[in-house]
Amino acid sequence: MAQVLVLRVPPDDADAATGVLWGIGINALEERLVDGTIELRTVVGDAQLPGTVEALSARWSVAFETVDAEPAETWKAFAAPVDVDGVVLNPAWLTPPDEGVVVSIDPGAAFGLGDHPTTRLSAGLVARRTRSLVAGGARPRVLDVGCGTGVLAIVAAMVGASDVVATDISSAAVEVAESNVMANRVDDVVAVVDTPLGSIEGAFDIVVANILAPTLIEMADDLRGRCCGTLIVSGLLEEQMTRVEAAYQPWVVVERRVLDGWAALELSADERVDRRPSGQ
Ligand SMILES: C[S@@+](CC[C@H](N)C(=O)[O-])C[C@H]1O[C@@H](n2cnc3c(N)ncnc32)[C@H](O)[C@@H]1O
C-alpha cells in the first residue's frame, strides 16, 4: 500500500504549495480543480513527512489516503491519447497511431502528459498560430516558459516552428523535457534550458506560458518583453481571466478559450491599443 497526501489550497496559493511539495522530493503531482479550490495529490514516503505536514497544515487543509502500491503504474493504465487540433499527444507507453502528427510524452517527474485542460488549450493555440505563420512563409521562433515535460515546445516543433526554446525553473522538468525532445527527434529545433525568463535573449513570434495565475501576473512584463507576436497564457481559472487580462494591458485579447473551468488567453502584440499621445 502507498500513502497519498491530499492538499487543498486556494488557487492563488497553488504555486507556493506545489513548490513545497517538489521541494520534499516528490516524483509526481496530480492537480485537480475541486469546488473552486486546487487539490494537489501526491504519493509520499515516511521519510518525506517529518516537518512537512506541520508546515503544510499551518496554511492549508491536509489529508491522507491509502491506495494500492505502485500508484504510478495505476495511473499509467488510465492514460489515453489526446487529440488537440490534429496533434495527438500520446503517452509514451502506448502504441502511437499510424497517421497524423504524434507527440510522444513520458512525464517522468514533471507536469504535462498533455491531458490537463490547460495543456490542451495551450497546445491548440500554439499549433494553430504556428501553422498559420508557417503557411504565410514565416519561420517562427517559439518560447515555451514553464515547459514541464516539453509538450508545448515539441508540439510547436512538430507543426513547423523553426526554432524553439523551452525553459523551466525545475531541474527535474528540464531533464524530462530534454528526454522527450530527443524521443520525438526534434532536438535539432528545440533547445531546453534552465535560464530564467529575464535572462533569455531575443524576441519570439510566439511565447507560451502555462503557469498558474499569480506567476503569470508577476511575469507579465518579462513575457511581453520576449514576445514580438502572439502571447499565449494558460494555467488560470476561468474566474481569474479578468485579473490576468488586466495585468497584460495594453495588449489585447485575441481569443479566450475555456475547458473544464480552466482558461487560456491569446494576446496579440500586433494589436496593441493605440498608445500615441492624444492629438496625434
Ligand atoms: C502547469 S506546468 C505546465 C507544463 C507544460 N508547459 C504543460 O503545458 O503541460 C507549469 C510549469 O511551470 C514551471 N514554472 C513555475 N514557475 C516558473 C517560472 N517562474 N519560470 C519558469 N518555469 C516556471 C513549473 O516548474 C512547471 O513545470
PDB file of C-alpha atoms and ligand atoms in Angstrom:
ATOM      1  CA  MET A   1       0.000   0.000   0.000  1.00  0.00           C
ATOM      2  CA  ALA A   2       1.081   3.610  -0.571  1.00  0.00           C
ATOM      3  CA  GLN A   3       0.227   6.858   1.136  1.00  0.00           C
ATOM      4  CA  VAL A   4      -1.255   9.735  -0.869  1.00  0.00           C
ATOM      5  CA  LEU A   5      -1.067  13.227   0.573  1.00  0.00           C
ATOM      6  CA  VAL A   6      -4.096  15.312  -0.435  1.00  0.00           C
ATOM      7  CA  LEU A   7      -3.610  19.044  -0.078  1.00  0.00           C
ATOM      8  CA  ARG A   8      -6.401  21.556  -0.740  1.00  0.00           C
ATOM      9  CA  VAL A   9      -5.324  25.135  -1.382  1.00  0.00           C
ATOM     10  CA  PRO A  10      -6.874  28.331  -2.738  1.00  0.00           C
ATOM     11  CA  PRO A  11      -5.885  28.854  -6.412  1.00  0.00           C
ATOM     12  CA  ASP A  12      -3.620  31.787  -5.507  1.00  0.00           C
ATOM     13  CA  ASP A  13      -1.589  29.520  -3.179  1.00  0.00           C
ATOM     14  CA  ALA A  14      -1.140  26.681  -5.670  1.00  0.00           C
ATOM     15  CA  ASP A  15       2.327  27.763  -6.826  1.00  0.00           C
ATOM     16  CA  ALA A  16       3.594  28.052  -3.260  1.00  0.00           C
ATOM     17  CA  ALA A  17       2.108  24.697  -2.292  1.00  0.00           C
ATOM     18  CA  THR A  18       3.476  22.848  -5.328  1.00  0.00           C
ATOM     19  CA  GLY A  19       6.865  24.423  -4.594  1.00  0.00           C
ATOM     20  CA  VAL A  20       6.823  22.938  -1.073  1.00  0.00           C
ATOM     21  CA  LEU A  21       5.856  19.506  -2.432  1.00  0.00           C
ATOM     22  CA  TRP A  22       8.515  19.409  -5.158  1.00  0.00           C
ATOM     23  CA  GLY A  23      10.930  20.659  -2.513  1.00  0.00           C
ATOM     24  CA  ILE A  24      10.457  17.490  -0.414  1.00  0.00           C
ATOM     25  CA  GLY A  25      11.382  15.364  -3.408  1.00  0.00           C
ATOM     26  CA  ILE A  26       8.080  14.017  -4.689  1.00  0.00           C
ATOM     27  CA  ASN A  27       8.152  12.260  -8.060  1.00  0.00           C
ATOM     28  CA  ALA A  28       4.763  13.194  -9.473  1.00  0.00           C
ATOM     29  CA  LEU A  29       1.915  15.540  -8.680  1.00  0.00           C
ATOM     30  CA  GLU A  30      -1.701  15.440  -9.733  1.00  0.00           C
ATOM     31  CA  GLU A  31      -3.633  18.699  -9.738  1.00  0.00           C
ATOM     32  CA  ARG A  32      -7.436  18.821  -9.716  1.00  0.00           C
ATOM     33  CA  LEU A  33      -9.918  21.650  -9.589  1.00  0.00           C
ATOM     34  CA  VAL A  34     -12.494  20.800  -6.888  1.00  0.00           C
ATOM     35  CA  ASP A  35     -15.244  23.278  -5.961  1.00  0.00           C
ATOM     36  CA  GLY A  36     -13.080  26.298  -6.761  1.00  0.00           C
ATOM     37  CA  THR A  37     -10.051  25.081  -4.827  1.00  0.00           C
ATOM     38  CA  ILE A  38      -6.971  23.297  -6.119  1.00  0.00           C
ATOM     39  CA  GLU A  39      -6.478  19.771  -4.852  1.00  0.00           C
ATOM     40  CA  LEU A  40      -2.890  18.543  -5.026  1.00  0.00           C
ATOM     41  CA  ARG A  41      -2.354  14.798  -4.684  1.00  0.00           C
ATOM     42  CA  THR A  42       0.979  13.068  -4.435  1.00  0.00           C
ATOM     43  CA  VAL A  43       2.435   9.837  -3.117  1.00  0.00           C
ATOM     44  CA  VAL A  44       4.697  10.454  -0.132  1.00  0.00           C
ATOM     45  CA  GLY A  45       7.041   8.238   1.824  1.00  0.00           C
ATOM     46  CA  ASP A  46       7.543   8.382   5.596  1.00  0.00           C
ATOM     47  CA  ALA A  47      10.973   9.929   5.092  1.00  0.00           C
ATOM     48  CA  GLN A  48       9.413  12.952   3.374  1.00  0.00           C
ATOM     49  CA  LEU A  49       6.944  13.764   6.122  1.00  0.00           C
ATOM     50  CA  PRO A  50       8.795  14.970   9.239  1.00  0.00           C
ATOM     51  CA  GLY A  51       8.245  18.725   9.428  1.00  0.00           C
ATOM     52  CA  THR A  52       6.363  18.838   6.159  1.00  0.00           C
ATOM     53  CA  VAL A  53       2.892  18.041   7.471  1.00  0.00           C
ATOM     54  CA  GLU A  54       3.223  20.686  10.190  1.00  0.00           C
ATOM     55  CA  ALA A  55       4.356  23.283   7.643  1.00  0.00           C
ATOM     56  CA  LEU A  56       1.551  22.435   5.224  1.00  0.00           C
ATOM     57  CA  SER A  57      -1.180  22.178   7.873  1.00  0.00           C
ATOM     58  CA  ALA A  58      -0.324  25.617   9.200  1.00  0.00           C
ATOM     59  CA  ARG A  59      -1.651  27.105   5.944  1.00  0.00           C
ATOM     60  CA  TRP A  60      -3.763  24.535   4.158  1.00  0.00           C
ATOM     61  CA  SER A  61      -6.010  21.506   4.576  1.00  0.00           C
ATOM     62  CA  VAL A  62      -4.021  18.249   4.630  1.00  0.00           C
ATOM     63  CA  ALA A  63      -5.437  14.734   4.415  1.00  0.00           C
ATOM     64  CA  PHE A  64      -4.091  11.285   3.615  1.00  0.00           C
ATOM     65  CA  GLU A  65      -5.471   8.404   1.584  1.00  0.00           C
ATOM     66  CA  THR A  66      -4.130   4.889   1.354  1.00  0.00           C
ATOM     67  CA  VAL A  67      -4.039   3.373  -2.124  1.00  0.00           C
ATOM     68  CA  ASP A  68      -2.673   0.248  -3.767  1.00  0.00           C
ATOM     69  CA  ALA A  69       1.070   0.097  -4.150  1.00  0.00           C
ATOM     70  CA  GLU A  70       2.672   1.143  -7.440  1.00  0.00           C
ATOM     71  CA  PRO A  71       0.289   4.047  -7.959  1.00  0.00           C
ATOM     72  CA  ALA A  72       2.424   5.295 -10.848  1.00  0.00           C
ATOM     73  CA  GLU A  73       1.591   2.167 -12.768  1.00  0.00           C
ATOM     74  CA  THR A  74      -2.075   2.516 -11.785  1.00  0.00           C
ATOM     75  CA  TRP A  75      -2.474   5.998 -13.282  1.00  0.00           C
ATOM     76  CA  LYS A  76      -0.468   4.989 -16.320  1.00  0.00           C
ATOM     77  CA  ALA A  77      -3.058   2.328 -17.075  1.00  0.00           C
ATOM     78  CA  PHE A  78      -5.740   5.034 -17.341  1.00  0.00           C
ATOM     79  CA  ALA A  79      -3.742   7.446 -19.504  1.00  0.00           C
ATOM     80  CA  ALA A  80      -5.066   7.902 -23.031  1.00  0.00           C
ATOM     81  CA  PRO A  81      -4.035   9.805 -26.154  1.00  0.00           C
ATOM     82  CA  VAL A  82      -5.483  13.298 -26.551  1.00  0.00           C
ATOM     83  CA  ASP A  83      -6.189  14.835 -29.947  1.00  0.00           C
ATOM     84  CA  VAL A  84      -5.646  18.587 -29.999  1.00  0.00           C
ATOM     85  CA  ASP A  85      -6.382  20.234 -33.324  1.00  0.00           C
ATOM     86  CA  GLY A  86      -4.948  17.302 -35.269  1.00  0.00           C
ATOM     87  CA  VAL A  87      -1.935  16.762 -32.997  1.00  0.00           C
ATOM     88  CA  VAL A  88      -2.097  13.561 -30.960  1.00  0.00           C
ATOM     89  CA  LEU A  89      -0.470  13.803 -27.527  1.00  0.00           C
ATOM     90  CA  ASN A  90       0.321  10.171 -26.873  1.00  0.00           C
ATOM     91  CA  PRO A  91       1.542   8.666 -23.573  1.00  0.00           C
ATOM     92  CA  ALA A  92       4.948   7.175 -24.409  1.00  0.00           C
ATOM     93  CA  TRP A  93       3.992   3.667 -23.225  1.00  0.00           C
ATOM     94  CA  LEU A  94       1.026   3.414 -25.636  1.00  0.00           C
ATOM     95  CA  THR A  95       1.293   2.398 -29.289  1.00  0.00           C
ATOM     96  CA  PRO A  96       1.159   5.573 -31.367  1.00  0.00           C
ATOM     97  CA  PRO A  97      -1.493   5.998 -34.051  1.00  0.00           C
ATOM     98  CA  ASP A  98      -0.270   5.266 -37.598  1.00  0.00           C
ATOM     99  CA  GLU A  99      -1.181   8.647 -39.022  1.00  0.00           C
ATOM    100  CA  GLY A 100      -1.042  12.309 -38.189  1.00  0.00           C
ATOM    101  CA  VAL A 101       1.261  14.397 -36.082  1.00  0.00           C
ATOM    102  CA  VAL A 102       2.051  12.389 -32.941  1.00  0.00           C
ATOM    103  CA  VAL A 103       3.855  13.778 -29.912  1.00  0.00           C
ATOM    104  CA  SER A 104       5.033  11.075 -27.535  1.00  0.00           C
ATOM    105  CA  ILE A 105       5.263  12.193 -23.904  1.00  0.00           C
ATOM    106  CA  ASP A 106       6.690  10.486 -20.847  1.00  0.00           C
ATOM    107  CA  PRO A 107       6.003  12.802 -17.910  1.00  0.00           C
ATOM    108  CA  GLY A 108       8.547  11.263 -15.543  1.00  0.00           C
ATOM    109  CA  ALA A 109       8.651  13.596 -12.575  1.00  0.00           C
ATOM    110  CA  ALA A 110       7.346  16.656 -14.435  1.00  0.00           C
ATOM    111  CA  PHE A 111       3.928  18.135 -15.236  1.00  0.00           C
ATOM    112  CA  GLY A 112       2.477  17.817 -18.719  1.00  0.00           C
ATOM    113  CA  LEU A 113       1.357  14.475 -20.133  1.00  0.00           C
ATOM    114  CA  GLY A 114      -0.891  16.527 -22.374  1.00  0.00           C
ATOM    115  CA  ASP A 115      -4.295  15.722 -20.960  1.00  0.00           C
ATOM    116  CA  HIS A 116      -4.635  18.596 -18.479  1.00  0.00           C
ATOM    117  CA  PRO A 117      -7.150  21.178 -19.756  1.00  0.00           C
ATOM    118  CA  THR A 118      -4.565  23.975 -19.675  1.00  0.00           C
ATOM    119  CA  THR A 119      -2.103  21.925 -21.714  1.00  0.00           C
ATOM    120  CA  ARG A 120      -4.797  21.050 -24.249  1.00  0.00           C
ATOM    121  CA  LEU A 121      -5.900  24.679 -24.549  1.00  0.00           C
ATOM    122  CA  SER A 122      -2.314  25.908 -24.902  1.00  0.00           C
ATOM    123  CA  ALA A 123      -1.325  23.190 -27.376  1.00  0.00           C
ATOM    124  CA  GLY A 124      -4.311  24.030 -29.594  1.00  0.00           C
ATOM    125  CA  LEU A 125      -3.470  27.727 -29.672  1.00  0.00           C
ATOM    126  CA  VAL A 126       0.261  27.088 -30.228  1.00  0.00           C
ATOM    127  CA  ALA A 127      -0.436  24.656 -33.075  1.00  0.00           C
ATOM    128  CA  ARG A 128      -2.910  26.971 -34.786  1.00  0.00           C
ATOM    129  CA  ARG A 129      -0.710  30.057 -34.588  1.00  0.00           C
ATOM    130  CA  THR A 130       2.464  28.217 -35.623  1.00  0.00           C
ATOM    131  CA  ARG A 131       0.747  26.623 -38.621  1.00  0.00           C
ATOM    132  CA  SER A 132      -0.684  29.948 -39.687  1.00  0.00           C
ATOM    133  CA  LEU A 133       2.742  31.632 -39.591  1.00  0.00           C
ATOM    134  CA  VAL A 134       4.364  28.742 -41.476  1.00  0.00           C
ATOM    135  CA  ALA A 135       1.591  28.831 -44.090  1.00  0.00           C
ATOM    136  CA  GLY A 136       2.371  32.522 -44.586  1.00  0.00           C
ATOM    137  CA  GLY A 137       6.010  31.677 -45.319  1.00  0.00           C
ATOM    138  CA  ALA A 138       7.426  32.642 -41.922  1.00  0.00           C
ATOM    139  CA  ARG A 139       9.970  30.657 -39.920  1.00  0.00           C
ATOM    140  CA  PRO A 140       8.507  31.150 -36.448  1.00  0.00           C
ATOM    141  CA  ARG A 141      10.552  31.235 -33.263  1.00  0.00           C
ATOM    142  CA  VAL A 142       8.690  29.933 -30.205  1.00  0.00           C
ATOM    143  CA  LEU A 143       9.430  30.302 -26.489  1.00  0.00           C
ATOM    144  CA  ASP A 144       7.803  27.872 -24.016  1.00  0.00           C
ATOM    145  CA  VAL A 145       8.067  29.227 -20.471  1.00  0.00           C
ATOM    146  CA  GLY A 146       7.392  26.640 -17.750  1.00  0.00           C
ATOM    147  CA  CYS A 147       7.857  23.819 -20.226  1.00  0.00           C
ATOM    148  CA  GLY A 148       7.301  20.929 -17.788  1.00  0.00           C
ATOM    149  CA  THR A 149       7.685  17.809 -19.938  1.00  0.00           C
ATOM    150  CA  GLY A 150       8.307  19.979 -23.012  1.00  0.00           C
ATOM    151  CA  VAL A 151       4.973  19.044 -24.550  1.00  0.00           C
ATOM    152  CA  LEU A 152       4.124  22.509 -25.907  1.00  0.00           C
ATOM    153  CA  ALA A 153       7.630  23.093 -27.274  1.00  0.00           C
ATOM    154  CA  ILE A 154       7.503  19.728 -29.039  1.00  0.00           C
ATOM    155  CA  VAL A 155       4.052  20.475 -30.482  1.00  0.00           C
ATOM    156  CA  ALA A 156       5.400  23.763 -31.876  1.00  0.00           C
ATOM    157  CA  ALA A 157       8.381  21.991 -33.457  1.00  0.00           C
ATOM    158  CA  MET A 158       6.209  19.228 -34.907  1.00  0.00           C
ATOM    159  CA  VAL A 159       3.898  21.680 -36.685  1.00  0.00           C
ATOM    160  CA  GLY A 160       6.706  23.666 -38.256  1.00  0.00           C
ATOM    161  CA  ALA A 161       8.380  26.103 -35.836  1.00  0.00           C
ATOM    162  CA  SER A 162      11.968  26.726 -36.933  1.00  0.00           C
ATOM    163  CA  ASP A 163      13.484  27.434 -33.580  1.00  0.00           C
ATOM    164  CA  VAL A 164      12.028  26.668 -30.130  1.00  0.00           C
ATOM    165  CA  VAL A 165      13.402  27.478 -26.686  1.00  0.00           C
ATOM    166  CA  ALA A 166      11.854  25.690 -23.687  1.00  0.00           C
ATOM    167  CA  THR A 167      12.651  26.751 -20.151  1.00  0.00           C
ATOM    168  CA  ASP A 168      11.639  25.739 -16.627  1.00  0.00           C
ATOM    169  CA  ILE A 169      12.757  26.574 -13.118  1.00  0.00           C
ATOM    170  CA  SER A 170      12.521  22.912 -12.083  1.00  0.00           C
ATOM    171  CA  SER A 171      15.648  20.891 -12.853  1.00  0.00           C
ATOM    172  CA  ALA A 172      13.509  17.719 -12.951  1.00  0.00           C
ATOM    173  CA  ALA A 173      11.339  19.298 -15.663  1.00  0.00           C
ATOM    174  CA  VAL A 174      14.378  20.365 -17.720  1.00  0.00           C
ATOM    175  CA  GLU A 175      15.720  16.809 -17.585  1.00  0.00           C
ATOM    176  CA  VAL A 176      12.364  15.251 -18.570  1.00  0.00           C
ATOM    177  CA  ALA A 177      11.795  17.815 -21.340  1.00  0.00           C
ATOM    178  CA  GLU A 178      15.239  17.115 -22.807  1.00  0.00           C
ATOM    179  CA  SER A 179      14.497  13.423 -22.877  1.00  0.00           C
ATOM    180  CA  ASN A 180      11.092  13.947 -24.555  1.00  0.00           C
ATOM    181  CA  VAL A 181      12.652  16.278 -27.113  1.00  0.00           C
ATOM    182  CA  MET A 182      15.176  13.566 -28.003  1.00  0.00           C
ATOM    183  CA  ALA A 183      12.496  10.852 -28.106  1.00  0.00           C
ATOM    184  CA  ASN A 184      10.432  12.936 -30.543  1.00  0.00           C
ATOM    185  CA  ARG A 185      13.530  13.700 -32.645  1.00  0.00           C
ATOM    186  CA  VAL A 186      13.107  17.452 -32.544  1.00  0.00           C
ATOM    187  CA  ASP A 187      16.405  18.171 -30.802  1.00  0.00           C
ATOM    188  CA  ASP A 188      17.577  19.993 -33.932  1.00  0.00           C
ATOM    189  CA  VAL A 189      14.801  22.550 -33.364  1.00  0.00           C
ATOM    190  CA  VAL A 190      14.120  22.616 -29.593  1.00  0.00           C
ATOM    191  CA  ALA A 191      16.659  23.789 -27.018  1.00  0.00           C
ATOM    192  CA  VAL A 192      15.730  23.077 -23.392  1.00  0.00           C
ATOM    193  CA  VAL A 193      17.362  25.478 -20.942  1.00  0.00           C
ATOM    194  CA  ASP A 194      17.114  26.386 -17.274  1.00  0.00           C
ATOM    195  CA  THR A 195      17.741  30.067 -17.988  1.00  0.00           C
ATOM    196  CA  PRO A 196      15.386  32.372 -16.037  1.00  0.00           C
ATOM    197  CA  LEU A 197      12.959  34.188 -18.325  1.00  0.00           C
ATOM    198  CA  GLY A 198      14.509  37.582 -17.595  1.00  0.00           C
ATOM    199  CA  SER A 199      17.863  36.374 -18.969  1.00  0.00           C
ATOM    200  CA  ILE A 200      16.567  34.825 -22.188  1.00  0.00           C
ATOM    201  CA  GLU A 201      17.672  36.885 -25.147  1.00  0.00           C
ATOM    202  CA  GLY A 202      15.929  37.716 -28.386  1.00  0.00           C
ATOM    203  CA  ALA A 203      12.326  38.066 -29.451  1.00  0.00           C
ATOM    204  CA  PHE A 204       9.937  35.234 -30.256  1.00  0.00           C
ATOM    205  CA  ASP A 205       6.976  35.164 -32.651  1.00  0.00           C
ATOM    206  CA  ILE A 206       5.044  33.006 -30.199  1.00  0.00           C
ATOM    207  CA  VAL A 207       5.539  32.934 -26.445  1.00  0.00           C
ATOM    208  CA  VAL A 208       3.522  30.404 -24.466  1.00  0.00           C
ATOM    209  CA  ALA A 209       3.376  30.152 -20.676  1.00  0.00           C
ATOM    210  CA  ASN A 210       1.167  27.593 -18.973  1.00  0.00           C
ATOM    211  CA  ILE A 211       1.805  28.607 -15.376  1.00  0.00           C
ATOM    212  CA  LEU A 212      -0.603  29.466 -12.568  1.00  0.00           C
ATOM    213  CA  ALA A 213      -2.241  32.915 -12.500  1.00  0.00           C
ATOM    214  CA  PRO A 214      -0.202  34.644  -9.754  1.00  0.00           C
ATOM    215  CA  THR A 215       3.026  33.768 -11.592  1.00  0.00           C
ATOM    216  CA  LEU A 216       1.588  34.889 -14.932  1.00  0.00           C
ATOM    217  CA  ILE A 217       0.711  38.238 -13.378  1.00  0.00           C
ATOM    218  CA  GLU A 218       4.173  38.562 -11.848  1.00  0.00           C
ATOM    219  CA  MET A 219       5.839  37.685 -15.170  1.00  0.00           C
ATOM    220  CA  ALA A 220       3.703  39.935 -17.397  1.00  0.00           C
ATOM    221  CA  ASP A 221       6.476  42.415 -18.214  1.00  0.00           C
ATOM    222  CA  ASP A 222       9.081  39.743 -18.955  1.00  0.00           C
ATOM    223  CA  LEU A 223       6.697  37.662 -21.093  1.00  0.00           C
ATOM    224  CA  ARG A 224       5.628  40.680 -23.166  1.00  0.00           C
ATOM    225  CA  GLY A 225       9.248  41.738 -23.408  1.00  0.00           C
ATOM    226  CA  ARG A 226      10.255  38.461 -25.105  1.00  0.00           C
ATOM    227  CA  CYS A 227       7.277  38.433 -27.499  1.00  0.00           C
ATOM    228  CA  CYS A 228       7.120  40.142 -30.887  1.00  0.00           C
ATOM    229  CA  GLY A 229       3.878  38.479 -31.988  1.00  0.00           C
ATOM    230  CA  THR A 230       1.471  36.212 -30.147  1.00  0.00           C
ATOM    231  CA  LEU A 231       1.466  35.576 -26.419  1.00  0.00           C
ATOM    232  CA  ILE A 232      -0.463  32.569 -25.124  1.00  0.00           C
ATOM    233  CA  VAL A 233      -1.045  32.271 -21.389  1.00  0.00           C
ATOM    234  CA  SER A 234      -2.871  29.499 -19.566  1.00  0.00           C
ATOM    235  CA  GLY A 235      -2.851  27.870 -16.156  1.00  0.00           C
ATOM    236  CA  LEU A 236      -5.535  30.243 -14.962  1.00  0.00           C
ATOM    237  CA  LEU A 237      -9.044  29.518 -13.812  1.00  0.00           C
ATOM    238  CA  GLU A 238     -11.964  30.986 -15.736  1.00  0.00           C
ATOM    239  CA  GLU A 239     -12.716  33.410 -12.904  1.00  0.00           C
ATOM    240  CA  GLN A 240      -9.112  34.662 -12.916  1.00  0.00           C
ATOM    241  CA  MET A 241      -9.264  35.795 -16.554  1.00  0.00           C
ATOM    242  CA  THR A 242     -10.188  39.404 -15.817  1.00  0.00           C
ATOM    243  CA  ARG A 243      -7.323  39.822 -13.353  1.00  0.00           C
ATOM    244  CA  VAL A 244      -4.772  38.278 -15.722  1.00  0.00           C
ATOM    245  CA  GLU A 245      -6.040  40.289 -18.701  1.00  0.00           C
ATOM    246  CA  ALA A 246      -5.682  43.488 -16.671  1.00  0.00           C
ATOM    247  CA  ALA A 247      -2.033  42.633 -15.917  1.00  0.00           C
ATOM    248  CA  TYR A 248      -1.291  42.313 -19.642  1.00  0.00           C
ATOM    249  CA  GLN A 249      -2.827  45.609 -20.759  1.00  0.00           C
ATOM    250  CA  PRO A 250      -2.375  47.399 -23.074  1.00  0.00           C
ATOM    251  CA  TRP A 251      -2.035  44.153 -25.022  1.00  0.00           C
ATOM    252  CA  VAL A 252      -5.375  42.926 -26.237  1.00  0.00           C
ATOM    253  CA  VAL A 253      -7.031  39.555 -26.061  1.00  0.00           C
ATOM    254  CA  VAL A 254      -7.474  37.962 -29.468  1.00  0.00           C
ATOM    255  CA  GLU A 255      -9.118  34.814 -28.140  1.00  0.00           C
ATOM    256  CA  ARG A 256     -10.328  33.295 -24.882  1.00  0.00           C
ATOM    257  CA  ARG A 257     -10.719  29.538 -24.590  1.00  0.00           C
ATOM    258  CA  VAL A 258     -12.194  27.705 -21.589  1.00  0.00           C
ATOM    259  CA  LEU A 259     -12.188  23.988 -20.788  1.00  0.00           C
ATOM    260  CA  ASP A 260     -13.391  22.354 -17.561  1.00  0.00           C
ATOM    261  CA  GLY A 261     -13.152  25.625 -15.621  1.00  0.00           C
ATOM    262  CA  TRP A 262      -9.605  26.402 -16.820  1.00  0.00           C
ATOM    263  CA  ALA A 263      -8.823  29.164 -19.320  1.00  0.00           C
ATOM    264  CA  ALA A 264      -6.264  30.177 -21.929  1.00  0.00           C
ATOM    265  CA  LEU A 265      -5.779  33.618 -23.461  1.00  0.00           C
ATOM    266  CA  GLU A 266      -4.196  34.531 -26.758  1.00  0.00           C
ATOM    267  CA  LEU A 267      -2.879  38.069 -26.614  1.00  0.00           C
ATOM    268  CA  SER A 268      -1.523  39.970 -29.520  1.00  0.00           C
ATOM    269  CA  ALA A 269       1.455  42.217 -29.803  1.00  0.00           C
ATOM    270  CA  ASP A 270       0.295  43.348 -33.216  1.00  0.00           C
ATOM    271  CA  GLU A 271      -2.971  44.739 -31.980  1.00  0.00           C
ATOM    272  CA  ARG A 272      -1.783  46.821 -29.102  1.00  0.00           C
ATOM    273  CA  VAL A 273      -4.117  49.553 -28.007  1.00  0.00           C
ATOM    274  CA  ASP A 274      -3.074  52.773 -29.654  1.00  0.00           C
ATOM    275  CA  ARG A 275      -0.796  54.435 -27.117  1.00  0.00           C
ATOM    276  CA  ARG A 276       0.039  57.550 -29.133  1.00  0.00           C
ATOM    277  CA  PRO A 277      -0.340  60.703 -27.070  1.00  0.00           C
ATOM    278  CA  SER A 278      -3.652  62.411 -27.785  1.00  0.00           C
ATOM    279  CA  GLY A 279      -3.572  64.889 -30.641  1.00  0.00           C
ATOM    280  CA  GLN A 280      -1.520  62.625 -32.958  1.00  0.00           C
TER     281      GLN A 280
HETATM  282  C1  LIG B   1       1.389  23.777 -15.140  1.00  0.00           C
HETATM  283  S1  LIG B   1       3.008  23.242 -15.545  1.00  0.00           S
HETATM  284  C2  LIG B   1       2.940  23.331 -17.335  1.00  0.00           C
HETATM  285  C3  LIG B   1       3.826  22.327 -18.032  1.00  0.00           C
HETATM  286  C4  LIG B   1       3.675  22.261 -19.540  1.00  0.00           C
HETATM  287  N1  LIG B   1       4.046  23.516 -20.161  1.00  0.00           N
HETATM  288  C5  LIG B   1       2.266  21.902 -19.955  1.00  0.00           C
HETATM  289  O1  LIG B   1       1.599  22.743 -20.581  1.00  0.00           O
HETATM  290  O2  LIG B   1       1.815  20.806 -19.699  1.00  0.00           O
HETATM  291  C6  LIG B   1       3.899  24.704 -15.078  1.00  0.00           C
HETATM  292  C7  LIG B   1       5.402  24.579 -15.170  1.00  0.00           C
HETATM  293  O3  LIG B   1       5.938  25.883 -14.946  1.00  0.00           O
HETATM  294  C8  LIG B   1       7.113  25.797 -14.183  1.00  0.00           C
HETATM  295  N2  LIG B   1       7.310  27.118 -13.559  1.00  0.00           N
HETATM  296  C9  LIG B   1       6.674  27.657 -12.487  1.00  0.00           C
HETATM  297  N3  LIG B   1       7.122  28.905 -12.268  1.00  0.00           N
HETATM  298  C10 LIG B   1       8.051  29.177 -13.236  1.00  0.00           C
HETATM  299  C11 LIG B   1       8.887  30.295 -13.550  1.00  0.00           C
HETATM  300  N4  LIG B   1       8.847  31.413 -12.804  1.00  0.00           N
HETATM  301  N5  LIG B   1       9.714  30.223 -14.627  1.00  0.00           N
HETATM  302  C12 LIG B   1       9.772  29.099 -15.376  1.00  0.00           C
HETATM  303  N6  LIG B   1       9.031  27.992 -15.109  1.00  0.00           N
HETATM  304  C13 LIG B   1       8.171  28.030 -14.064  1.00  0.00           C
HETATM  305  C14 LIG B   1       6.860  24.633 -13.242  1.00  0.00           C
HETATM  306  O4  LIG B   1       8.076  24.076 -12.774  1.00  0.00           O
HETATM  307  C15 LIG B   1       6.062  23.675 -14.135  1.00  0.00           C
HETATM  308  O5  LIG B   1       6.895  22.752 -14.783  1.00  0.00           O
END
